[in-house]
Coordinates of C-alpha atoms in Angstrom, one line a residue:
M1 CA -7.6 -21.2 21.0
K2 CA -10.0 -19.3 22.8
K3 CA -9.2 -15.9 21.3
K4 CA -9.3 -17.4 17.8
K5 CA -13.0 -18.7 18.4
L6 CA -13.9 -15.3 20.1
T7 CA -12.7 -13.3 16.7
M8 CA -14.8 -16.0 14.9
L9 CA -18.0 -15.6 16.6
A10 CA -17.6 -11.7 16.3
T11 CA -17.3 -12.2 12.9
A12 CA -20.2 -14.4 12.5
T13 CA -22.3 -12.0 14.8
L14 CA -21.5 -9.0 12.7
I15 CA -22.5 -11.0 9.7
A16 CA -25.7 -11.9 11.2
A17 CA -26.6 -8.5 12.6
I18 CA -25.8 -6.7 9.2
P19 CA -29.7 -7.3 7.9
A20 CA -31.4 -6.5 11.1
L21 CA -29.4 -3.2 11.4
S22 CA -30.0 -2.3 7.8
A23 CA -33.7 -2.2 8.5
C24 CA -33.2 0.1 11.6
S25 CA -34.3 3.4 10.6
N26 CA -32.8 4.9 13.8
D27 CA -29.3 4.3 12.9
K28 CA -29.4 6.4 9.6
P29 CA -27.3 9.3 9.6
A30 CA -29.0 12.7 9.4
E31 CA -28.0 15.6 7.2
P32 CA -25.8 18.1 8.2
A33 CA -28.1 20.7 8.7
A34 CA -30.3 18.4 10.9
Q35 CA -27.8 16.6 13.0
G36 CA -26.9 18.8 15.8
G37 CA -28.6 21.8 14.5
K38 CA -27.7 25.4 14.1
E39 CA -26.2 25.7 17.3
V40 CA -23.8 23.0 16.4
S41 CA -23.1 24.4 12.8
A42 CA -22.3 27.8 14.4
N43 CA -19.9 26.1 16.9
I44 CA -18.0 24.5 14.2
T45 CA -15.5 26.6 11.9
K46 CA -14.6 25.3 8.4
T47 CA -11.1 26.7 8.1
G48 CA -8.6 27.2 10.6
M49 CA -8.1 26.7 14.2
P50 CA -9.6 26.0 16.6
I51 CA -12.1 23.9 15.1
A52 CA -14.7 24.5 17.8
K53 CA -15.6 27.7 19.6
E54 CA -16.8 26.1 22.4
P55 CA -15.1 22.7 23.4
V56 CA -16.6 19.6 21.8
Q57 CA -16.2 16.4 23.5
L58 CA -16.0 13.0 21.3
K59 CA -15.4 9.4 21.9
G60 CA -12.7 7.6 19.6
L61 CA -11.7 3.9 18.8
V62 CA -8.1 3.7 17.9
S63 CA -5.6 0.8 16.9
K64 CA -2.7 1.8 18.9
Y65 CA 0.8 0.9 17.4
E66 CA 3.1 -0.6 20.0
L67 CA 5.6 2.3 19.8
V68 CA 3.2 5.1 20.2
K69 CA 2.1 6.2 23.6
D70 CA -1.6 5.8 25.2
W71 CA -3.5 8.2 23.0
N72 CA -5.4 9.7 26.0
E73 CA -1.9 10.9 27.4
H74 CA -0.1 11.6 24.0
K75 CA 1.8 14.7 23.9
G76 CA 1.1 15.4 20.0
L77 CA -2.6 14.6 20.4
K78 CA -2.6 16.9 23.5
Y79 CA -1.1 19.8 21.7
Y80 CA -3.8 19.5 18.7
E81 CA -6.5 19.4 21.4
S82 CA -5.5 22.7 22.7
K83 CA -5.5 23.9 18.8
S84 CA -8.8 22.5 17.9
N85 CA -10.8 22.5 21.0
V86 CA -12.1 19.1 20.4
M87 CA -11.5 16.8 23.2
I88 CA -11.6 13.2 22.8
T89 CA -11.5 10.1 24.9
W90 CA -10.0 7.4 23.1
D91 CA -10.6 3.8 23.5
S92 CA -6.8 3.1 22.7
V93 CA -6.8 -0.7 21.9
P94 CA -3.1 -2.2 21.3
Q95 CA -2.7 -2.9 17.7
N96 CA -2.8 -7.2 17.7
S97 CA -6.3 -6.9 19.6
F98 CA -7.9 -4.3 17.7
E99 CA -9.3 -6.4 15.0
E100 CA -11.5 -8.2 17.8
R101 CA -12.4 -5.3 19.8
R102 CA -13.6 -3.6 16.7
N103 CA -15.5 -6.4 15.3
L104 CA -17.2 -6.8 18.6
L105 CA -18.3 -3.3 18.6
F106 CA -19.8 -3.1 15.4
A107 CA -21.7 -6.7 15.9
S108 CA -23.1 -5.3 19.3
N109 CA -23.7 -1.8 17.6
D110 CA -21.8 -0.4 20.8
L111 CA -20.2 2.0 18.5
P112 CA -17.9 4.8 19.3
D113 CA -18.2 8.3 17.6
F114 CA -15.5 7.8 15.1
V115 CA -12.6 5.1 14.5
M116 CA -8.9 6.1 13.7
R117 CA -6.5 3.6 12.2
A118 CA -9.6 1.6 11.4
N119 CA -8.3 -0.8 9.0
L120 CA -11.2 -1.4 7.0
S121 CA -11.2 -3.1 3.7
P122 CA -13.5 -1.9 1.1
Q123 CA -15.5 -5.1 1.8
L124 CA -16.1 -4.0 5.4
I125 CA -16.8 -0.7 4.5
T126 CA -19.4 -1.6 2.1
S127 CA -21.1 -3.9 5.1
Y128 CA -21.2 -0.9 7.5
A129 CA -22.5 1.2 5.3
A130 CA -25.0 -0.9 4.0
A131 CA -25.8 -1.4 7.8
G132 CA -26.2 2.0 8.3
Q133 CA -23.5 2.0 11.2
I134 CA -20.9 4.2 9.2
I135 CA -22.0 7.4 7.7
P136 CA -21.7 8.9 4.4
L137 CA -19.4 11.9 4.6
D138 CA -20.2 13.8 1.0
D139 CA -22.6 16.2 2.4
Y140 CA -20.4 17.2 5.0
I141 CA -17.5 17.5 2.5
N142 CA -19.8 19.8 0.3
A143 CA -20.8 21.7 3.2
G144 CA -17.1 22.6 3.5
Y145 CA -16.0 20.7 6.7
A146 CA -13.2 18.9 5.1
P147 CA -11.4 21.8 3.3
N148 CA -8.2 20.0 2.8
L149 CA -9.7 16.8 1.0
S150 CA -12.0 19.1 -0.9
E151 CA -8.7 21.0 -2.1
L152 CA -7.1 17.3 -3.0
M153 CA -9.9 16.0 -5.0
K154 CA -10.3 19.5 -6.8
N155 CA -6.7 19.2 -8.1
N156 CA -6.5 15.5 -8.5
D157 CA -10.0 13.8 -9.5
G158 CA -8.4 10.5 -9.3
I159 CA -8.2 11.0 -5.4
R160 CA -12.3 11.3 -5.6
K161 CA -12.6 8.2 -7.5
A162 CA -10.3 6.1 -5.6
I163 CA -12.5 6.7 -2.3
T164 CA -16.1 6.6 -3.8
S165 CA -17.5 3.4 -2.7
A166 CA -19.4 1.6 -5.5
D167 CA -23.0 3.0 -4.1
G168 CA -21.4 6.7 -5.0
H169 CA -20.6 7.9 -1.4
I170 CA -17.3 8.9 0.4
Y171 CA -17.4 7.0 3.8
S172 CA -13.7 7.1 5.1
L173 CA -10.7 9.7 4.8
P174 CA -7.5 8.4 3.1
N175 CA -3.8 8.1 3.5
I176 CA -2.4 9.9 0.2
S177 CA 1.2 9.2 -0.5
E178 CA 2.8 11.8 -3.2
A179 CA 6.3 11.0 -2.3
D180 CA 8.8 8.1 -3.6
G181 CA 8.1 5.8 -1.1
R182 CA 5.2 4.4 -3.1
I183 CA 7.8 3.5 -5.8
S184 CA 9.2 0.1 -5.7
S185 CA 12.9 -0.2 -6.9
S186 CA 15.0 -2.9 -8.4
W187 CA 18.9 -3.3 -7.9
L188 CA 21.6 -4.3 -10.0
N189 CA 25.4 -4.4 -8.9
Q190 CA 27.2 -1.6 -10.8
K191 CA 30.4 -2.3 -9.1
W192 CA 30.2 -5.9 -11.1
L193 CA 29.3 -4.1 -14.3
D194 CA 32.3 -1.8 -14.1
A195 CA 34.6 -4.7 -12.8
L196 CA 33.5 -6.7 -16.1
G197 CA 33.5 -3.7 -18.4
L198 CA 29.7 -3.8 -19.2
K199 CA 27.1 -1.4 -19.9
M200 CA 23.8 -0.9 -17.9
P201 CA 21.5 -3.3 -20.0
T202 CA 18.3 -1.5 -21.6
T203 CA 16.7 -4.9 -23.0
M204 CA 15.9 -8.2 -21.4
D205 CA 18.3 -9.8 -24.1
E206 CA 20.9 -7.6 -23.0
F207 CA 19.9 -8.3 -19.1
Y208 CA 20.3 -12.3 -20.0
E209 CA 23.7 -11.5 -21.3
V210 CA 24.7 -9.7 -18.1
L211 CA 23.3 -12.0 -15.7
K212 CA 25.5 -14.7 -17.7
A213 CA 28.8 -12.7 -17.4
F214 CA 28.1 -12.4 -13.6
K215 CA 27.7 -16.1 -13.4
E216 CA 30.8 -16.9 -15.4
K217 CA 33.5 -14.1 -15.0
D218 CA 34.0 -13.9 -11.6
P219 CA 33.0 -10.4 -11.1
N220 CA 33.6 -10.3 -7.4
G221 CA 37.3 -11.3 -8.0
N222 CA 37.7 -14.1 -5.4
G223 CA 38.7 -16.6 -8.1
K224 CA 35.3 -19.0 -7.0
A225 CA 32.3 -19.4 -8.9
D226 CA 30.1 -18.3 -6.3
E227 CA 28.2 -15.3 -7.8
I228 CA 24.7 -15.3 -7.8
P229 CA 23.4 -13.6 -10.9
M230 CA 19.7 -12.7 -9.6
S231 CA 18.1 -13.3 -6.0
G232 CA 15.5 -12.4 -3.6
Y233 CA 13.5 -13.5 -0.7
K234 CA 10.4 -14.5 0.5
E235 CA 8.2 -12.0 2.9
G236 CA 6.2 -13.8 5.3
N237 CA 3.4 -16.5 4.6
G238 CA 1.5 -14.3 2.6
S239 CA 4.3 -13.8 -0.1
S240 CA 5.0 -16.3 -3.0
G241 CA 8.5 -15.3 -3.2
D242 CA 8.0 -14.0 -6.9
E243 CA 8.7 -10.5 -6.5
F244 CA 11.5 -10.4 -8.9
F245 CA 9.4 -12.1 -11.6
R246 CA 6.5 -9.3 -11.1
S247 CA 8.8 -6.5 -11.0
F248 CA 9.3 -7.0 -14.8
Y249 CA 5.5 -7.0 -16.0
G250 CA 5.9 -3.9 -17.6
S251 CA 9.2 -5.1 -19.7
W252 CA 6.5 -7.3 -21.5
G253 CA 3.9 -4.4 -21.6
F254 CA 1.4 -5.2 -19.0
G255 CA -0.2 -2.5 -16.4
G256 CA 0.5 0.6 -18.6
N257 CA -3.4 1.3 -19.0
S258 CA -4.2 0.7 -15.4
G259 CA -1.3 -0.4 -13.2
I260 CA -1.5 -3.8 -11.5
I261 CA -5.3 -3.5 -10.5
A262 CA -5.5 -7.2 -8.7
P263 CA -2.9 -9.9 -8.5
Y264 CA -2.2 -10.9 -12.1
M265 CA -4.8 -8.2 -13.4
D266 CA -4.4 -5.2 -15.6
V267 CA -6.5 -3.4 -18.3
D268 CA -5.7 -3.3 -21.8
K269 CA -5.6 -0.7 -24.3
N270 CA -9.3 -1.3 -25.2
G271 CA -10.5 -0.8 -21.5
K272 CA -11.1 -4.6 -21.0
V273 CA -9.9 -6.2 -17.9
R274 CA -7.3 -9.0 -18.5
Y275 CA -6.0 -11.7 -16.2
I276 CA -2.4 -11.6 -17.8
A277 CA -1.5 -15.0 -16.4
T278 CA -3.3 -16.4 -19.3
D279 CA -2.1 -14.1 -21.8
N280 CA 0.3 -15.5 -24.5
T281 CA 2.7 -12.8 -23.8
F282 CA 3.0 -14.2 -20.0
K283 CA 3.8 -17.3 -21.2
E284 CA 6.5 -15.7 -23.4
M285 CA 7.6 -14.1 -20.0
L286 CA 7.6 -17.4 -18.2
T287 CA 9.7 -19.0 -20.9
F288 CA 12.4 -16.4 -20.5
F289 CA 12.4 -16.8 -16.9
N290 CA 12.3 -20.6 -17.3
K291 CA 15.4 -20.4 -19.0
L292 CA 17.3 -18.2 -16.4
W293 CA 16.4 -20.9 -13.8
K294 CA 17.8 -24.0 -16.1
E295 CA 20.9 -21.9 -16.5
D296 CA 21.3 -21.3 -12.8
L297 CA 21.0 -17.5 -13.5
I298 CA 18.5 -17.3 -10.5
D299 CA 19.0 -18.3 -7.0
K300 CA 17.9 -21.6 -6.1
E301 CA 16.8 -20.5 -2.6
I302 CA 14.6 -17.6 -3.9
F303 CA 11.3 -18.8 -3.0
S304 CA 12.3 -19.9 0.4
Q305 CA 15.0 -17.7 2.0
N306 CA 14.4 -14.7 4.1
M307 CA 15.8 -11.3 4.2
N308 CA 18.7 -11.8 6.7
Q309 CA 19.7 -14.9 4.3
E310 CA 19.4 -12.5 1.4
V311 CA 21.5 -9.8 3.2
A312 CA 24.1 -12.3 4.5
K313 CA 24.7 -13.2 0.5
I314 CA 24.8 -9.5 -0.3
D315 CA 27.4 -8.9 2.5
S316 CA 29.4 -11.6 1.2
E317 CA 29.5 -9.9 -2.4
R318 CA 27.6 -12.9 -3.9
I319 CA 24.7 -10.9 -5.4
G320 CA 24.0 -9.3 -9.0
Y321 CA 20.6 -8.3 -8.9
V322 CA 17.7 -8.2 -6.7
A323 CA 14.2 -6.4 -6.9
K324 CA 12.9 -5.5 -3.5
G325 CA 11.9 -2.3 -1.4
N326 CA 11.9 1.4 -2.1
N327 CA 15.3 1.8 -1.1
N328 CA 18.5 0.0 -0.6
L329 CA 19.5 0.4 3.0
W330 CA 17.9 -2.9 4.1
M331 CA 20.8 -4.1 1.7
G332 CA 23.6 -4.5 4.2
K333 CA 27.3 -2.8 4.0
N334 CA 27.3 -3.7 0.3
R335 CA 24.3 -1.4 -0.7
S336 CA 26.1 1.4 -2.4
N337 CA 27.4 -1.2 -4.8
Y338 CA 23.6 -1.2 -6.4
V339 CA 21.9 1.2 -8.6
Q340 CA 18.3 1.0 -10.2
N341 CA 18.3 -0.5 -13.4
P342 CA 16.3 1.2 -16.3
V343 CA 13.0 -0.5 -17.3
L344 CA 14.3 -3.3 -19.7
K345 CA 12.7 -3.8 -23.0
A346 CA 11.1 -7.3 -23.7
I347 CA 8.8 -6.2 -26.5
D348 CA 8.3 -3.8 -29.4
G349 CA 6.2 -1.2 -27.9
P350 CA 6.0 0.9 -24.6
V351 CA 7.1 -0.4 -21.7
Y352 CA 6.3 0.8 -18.2
W353 CA 7.4 0.5 -14.3
T354 CA 4.4 -0.8 -12.8
G355 CA 6.0 -0.9 -9.2
I356 CA 3.6 2.3 -8.3
S357 CA 1.2 2.2 -5.6
P358 CA -1.8 4.7 -6.3
K359 CA -1.4 7.8 -4.6
V360 CA -4.4 6.8 -2.4
R361 CA -4.1 3.9 0.2
D362 CA -5.4 3.0 3.4
T363 CA -8.9 4.2 2.0
G364 CA -10.6 2.6 5.5
S365 CA -8.2 4.7 7.8
F366 CA -10.9 6.8 9.3
V367 CA -14.7 6.4 9.6
I368 CA -17.5 8.4 11.5
T369 CA -20.2 6.3 13.3
S370 CA -23.9 6.5 13.1
K371 CA -23.6 7.3 16.9
N372 CA -21.8 10.4 16.4
P373 CA -23.8 13.6 17.8
N374 CA -21.0 16.1 15.9
P375 CA -19.9 14.7 12.6
A376 CA -18.9 18.0 11.1
A377 CA -16.4 19.0 14.2
T378 CA -15.0 14.9 13.5
L379 CA -14.9 15.3 9.8
R380 CA -12.7 18.8 10.5
W381 CA -10.4 17.0 13.3
G382 CA -9.8 14.2 10.9
D383 CA -9.6 16.5 7.9
Y384 CA -6.7 18.6 9.3
F385 CA -4.1 15.5 9.0
L386 CA -4.7 15.9 5.1
S387 CA -3.1 19.3 5.4
E388 CA 0.8 19.7 5.5
E389 CA 0.8 21.3 8.9
G390 CA -1.3 18.4 10.3
T391 CA 0.7 15.6 8.3
A392 CA 4.0 17.1 10.0
L393 CA 1.9 16.6 13.4
A394 CA 1.3 13.1 12.7
R395 CA 4.7 12.2 11.2
L396 CA 7.2 14.6 12.9
G397 CA 5.4 16.1 16.1
I398 CA 5.3 19.6 17.2
E399 CA 7.5 22.4 15.3
G400 CA 10.0 23.7 17.3
V401 CA 10.2 20.8 19.9
T402 CA 10.8 18.0 17.5
Y403 CA 11.2 19.5 14.2
T404 CA 12.4 22.5 12.1
V405 CA 11.5 23.7 8.8
G406 CA 14.4 24.9 6.5
S407 CA 14.3 27.9 4.3
D408 CA 13.7 25.4 1.4
G409 CA 10.5 24.4 2.8
F410 CA 11.6 21.0 3.7
Y411 CA 11.0 19.6 7.3
K412 CA 14.2 18.1 9.3
L413 CA 14.0 16.4 12.8
K414 CA 16.1 18.2 15.5
D415 CA 19.1 15.9 16.2
E416 CA 18.1 14.6 19.6
F417 CA 15.5 12.7 17.7
A418 CA 17.1 12.1 14.3
N419 CA 20.4 10.7 16.2
N420 CA 18.7 9.9 19.6
P421 CA 21.8 9.9 22.5
K422 CA 20.1 7.1 24.2
G423 CA 20.1 5.0 21.1
L424 CA 16.5 4.8 20.5
T425 CA 15.4 4.7 17.0
V426 CA 13.7 7.6 15.1
D427 CA 10.5 6.0 15.7
E428 CA 11.0 5.0 19.3
A429 CA 12.1 8.9 19.9
L430 CA 9.2 10.5 18.5
S431 CA 6.7 8.1 20.0
E432 CA 5.2 10.7 22.7
Y433 CA 4.6 13.2 19.7
T434 CA 3.8 11.2 16.6
I435 CA 1.1 8.8 15.4
F436 CA 2.0 7.8 12.2
Q437 CA 4.0 4.7 13.2
G438 CA 2.3 1.6 12.0
G439 CA 0.5 3.5 9.2
G440 CA -3.3 3.4 8.5
I441 CA -3.8 7.5 9.4
P442 CA -5.4 10.1 7.2
Q443 CA -2.4 11.9 6.1
R444 CA -0.9 13.5 2.8
V445 CA 2.9 12.7 2.7
T446 CA 4.8 14.8 0.4
Q447 CA 8.7 14.8 -0.4
K448 CA 8.9 17.5 2.4
V449 CA 7.8 15.7 5.1
D450 CA 8.5 12.2 4.2
Q451 CA 11.5 11.2 6.5
S452 CA 12.0 7.8 5.3
A453 CA 14.9 6.4 3.4
A454 CA 13.2 6.2 0.2
V455 CA 13.7 10.4 -0.3
L456 CA 17.2 10.4 0.6
P457 CA 19.0 12.3 -2.3
E458 CA 20.7 9.1 -3.7
M459 CA 17.4 7.2 -3.8
I460 CA 15.5 10.0 -5.3
K461 CA 18.1 10.0 -8.1
N462 CA 17.8 6.2 -8.6
K463 CA 14.0 6.8 -8.9
D464 CA 14.6 9.4 -11.6
V465 CA 15.7 6.5 -13.9
I466 CA 12.2 4.7 -13.9
R467 CA 10.3 8.0 -13.3
P468 CA 9.6 8.3 -17.1
N469 CA 8.1 4.9 -17.6
L470 CA 5.9 5.2 -14.5
V471 CA 2.3 4.1 -15.1
P472 CA 0.2 7.5 -15.4
E473 CA -1.0 8.6 -12.1
E474 CA -4.4 9.1 -13.5
K475 CA -4.7 5.6 -15.0
L476 CA -3.7 4.0 -11.6
M477 CA -7.1 2.7 -9.9
I478 CA -8.5 0.9 -6.6
P479 CA -11.3 -1.2 -7.3
N480 CA -14.4 -0.9 -5.3
F481 CA -17.1 -3.5 -5.3
T482 CA -20.7 -3.6 -4.3
E483 CA -22.0 -5.9 -1.3
Q484 CA -22.8 -8.8 -3.6
E485 CA -19.8 -8.3 -5.7
N486 CA -17.9 -8.9 -2.4
I487 CA -19.6 -12.0 -1.7
E488 CA -19.4 -13.5 -5.0
L489 CA -15.6 -12.3 -5.2
S490 CA -15.1 -14.5 -2.0
S491 CA -16.1 -17.7 -3.9
Y492 CA -13.3 -17.2 -6.6
A493 CA -10.6 -14.9 -5.3
T494 CA -8.7 -16.9 -3.0
D495 CA -8.6 -20.7 -4.9
I496 CA -7.7 -18.8 -8.2
K497 CA -4.8 -16.5 -7.0
A498 CA -3.5 -19.3 -5.1
Y499 CA -3.7 -21.9 -8.3
T500 CA -1.8 -19.1 -10.3
D501 CA 0.9 -18.4 -7.7
E502 CA 1.5 -22.2 -7.5
Q503 CA 1.7 -22.9 -11.3
V504 CA 3.7 -19.6 -12.0
I505 CA 6.3 -21.2 -9.8
K506 CA 6.3 -24.2 -11.3
F507 CA 6.6 -22.9 -14.8
I508 CA 9.4 -20.8 -13.8
T509 CA 11.3 -23.7 -12.1
G510 CA 10.3 -26.3 -14.5
A511 CA 8.5 -28.4 -12.1
K512 CA 5.7 -28.1 -14.9
P513 CA 6.7 -27.8 -18.6
L514 CA 5.1 -25.0 -20.5
S515 CA 3.7 -27.6 -22.8
E516 CA 1.1 -28.1 -20.1
W517 CA 0.2 -24.1 -20.7
D518 CA -3.2 -25.0 -22.5
K519 CA -4.1 -27.3 -19.5
Y520 CA -3.4 -24.8 -16.8
V521 CA -5.2 -22.3 -18.6
S522 CA -8.3 -24.5 -19.1
T523 CA -8.0 -25.4 -15.4
L524 CA -8.3 -21.4 -14.4
N525 CA -11.5 -21.3 -16.6
K526 CA -13.0 -24.2 -14.8
M527 CA -12.2 -22.2 -11.8
Q528 CA -15.1 -19.6 -13.1
L529 CA -12.3 -17.1 -14.1
D530 CA -14.9 -15.4 -16.3
K531 CA -17.2 -14.6 -13.4
Y532 CA -14.1 -13.6 -11.3
M533 CA -13.2 -11.2 -14.3
A534 CA -16.5 -9.9 -14.9
I535 CA -17.0 -8.4 -11.4
Y536 CA -13.4 -6.2 -11.8
Q537 CA -14.8 -5.2 -15.2
A538 CA -17.9 -4.0 -13.2
A539 CA -15.6 -2.1 -10.6
Y540 CA -13.2 -0.6 -13.5
D541 CA -16.2 0.3 -15.5
R542 CA -17.7 2.3 -12.4
W543 CA -14.4 3.9 -11.5
N544 CA -14.1 5.0 -15.4
K545 CA -17.1 6.8 -15.3
K546 CA -17.0 8.3 -12.0

């Protein structure tokens, strides 16, 4: 209880402190030429290693993932220190207490030089920037101190758009993923299709017939009517358990112009932000899934069971379809029975696979504070992780020690780390050499350096089925809001989402008849849905004009 009160106090103190800090001209960042002067500029290189000709000392705050060693004693970081000539004293805070520590430091303005694995939401970035506590990076980027990020933005303007805040500045280095791990999957039981002589469905009507056959024709061959055509599970308290439903948004044409930019939200072909959960096509979608529910084609435990319960059903050969994850290795001993189904058409017109995240994620992973004596060196240090070499260090460790590079350019862990003789997991075996565990760091993950199950050859082959229908990369957006918009959003977002989640499940299960659709829409409108949407429209319009 004391810990909870302390966190609340820190947050309250931070909010109270922001206006006062904003008024302090001493905390405003200086221009690159003025901060440190010519001596600092002459010491810092813009490409290659070392970053500094003479050693640079910095203080960093980091959220330490439990498997990763203390960042002050970390072999991978010591190796990077010797390459870069940038020496960092780390306040290495365990992840479960990091947020409290970070909030207290910002509330008291007792700041480190920079924060790594900062886990800053766009809202907090906006607040800290307005307070003058984190500095804009634009001038340092333009001056050449972020060569890797600059090259990425040059080749993909969507990256620049995604990391630019509503005030037009860049405050943080991102986590960029170009690998298949950002594409979600759904899994249909090919073994059952073969047993019943069924073709892979291509439309939602064909899918319905497949599910009926799974229920009625004993595809697992045990003589029992124990098959569950469609299933899934709920992930923690933050999940409503409706991922199986959301995976079909694109089948009804939603998300094709923007992806799903927020819960139940996309952009239509005219550039208008749309709350799809009030759209008549969404009602048709609910009607279809209510039909599946009434005919017992959907697992009645789908909104309550956990992953272990789901895997037990898959292991006992009872599940026909499930939409979860970016690979099927979690599915237990029968995972090889399942393949990715194509995007199923429910409408006339284009359909999409909306289960793809933008390349840019974790936009608040690395920030430089106004107390930093050498932002140029700090930015160069962080920008290194956006190179292939730097990402390899973050994810795989040290070349020749933990990994090798094949003639095809793909990175491969050495056997003692990939198959540790002491029985350690890969993450455990690499914990002295890598910092990617737990996410939230600047990096650029490509197929060549990704070691996750999502880039196994069979998983890439599965992704090829839906790749032609992926929402175009340049259309995927991450909304950024002004400080005032963030304040207003806090008044609407939680209640609107919670109400929609609840009603969607009720419509699917029949707990609420679809004859009450108009009443449901009317209730959402009374919850100031129009003002909520107006904020997102403003954010989209800004993004579209950047």
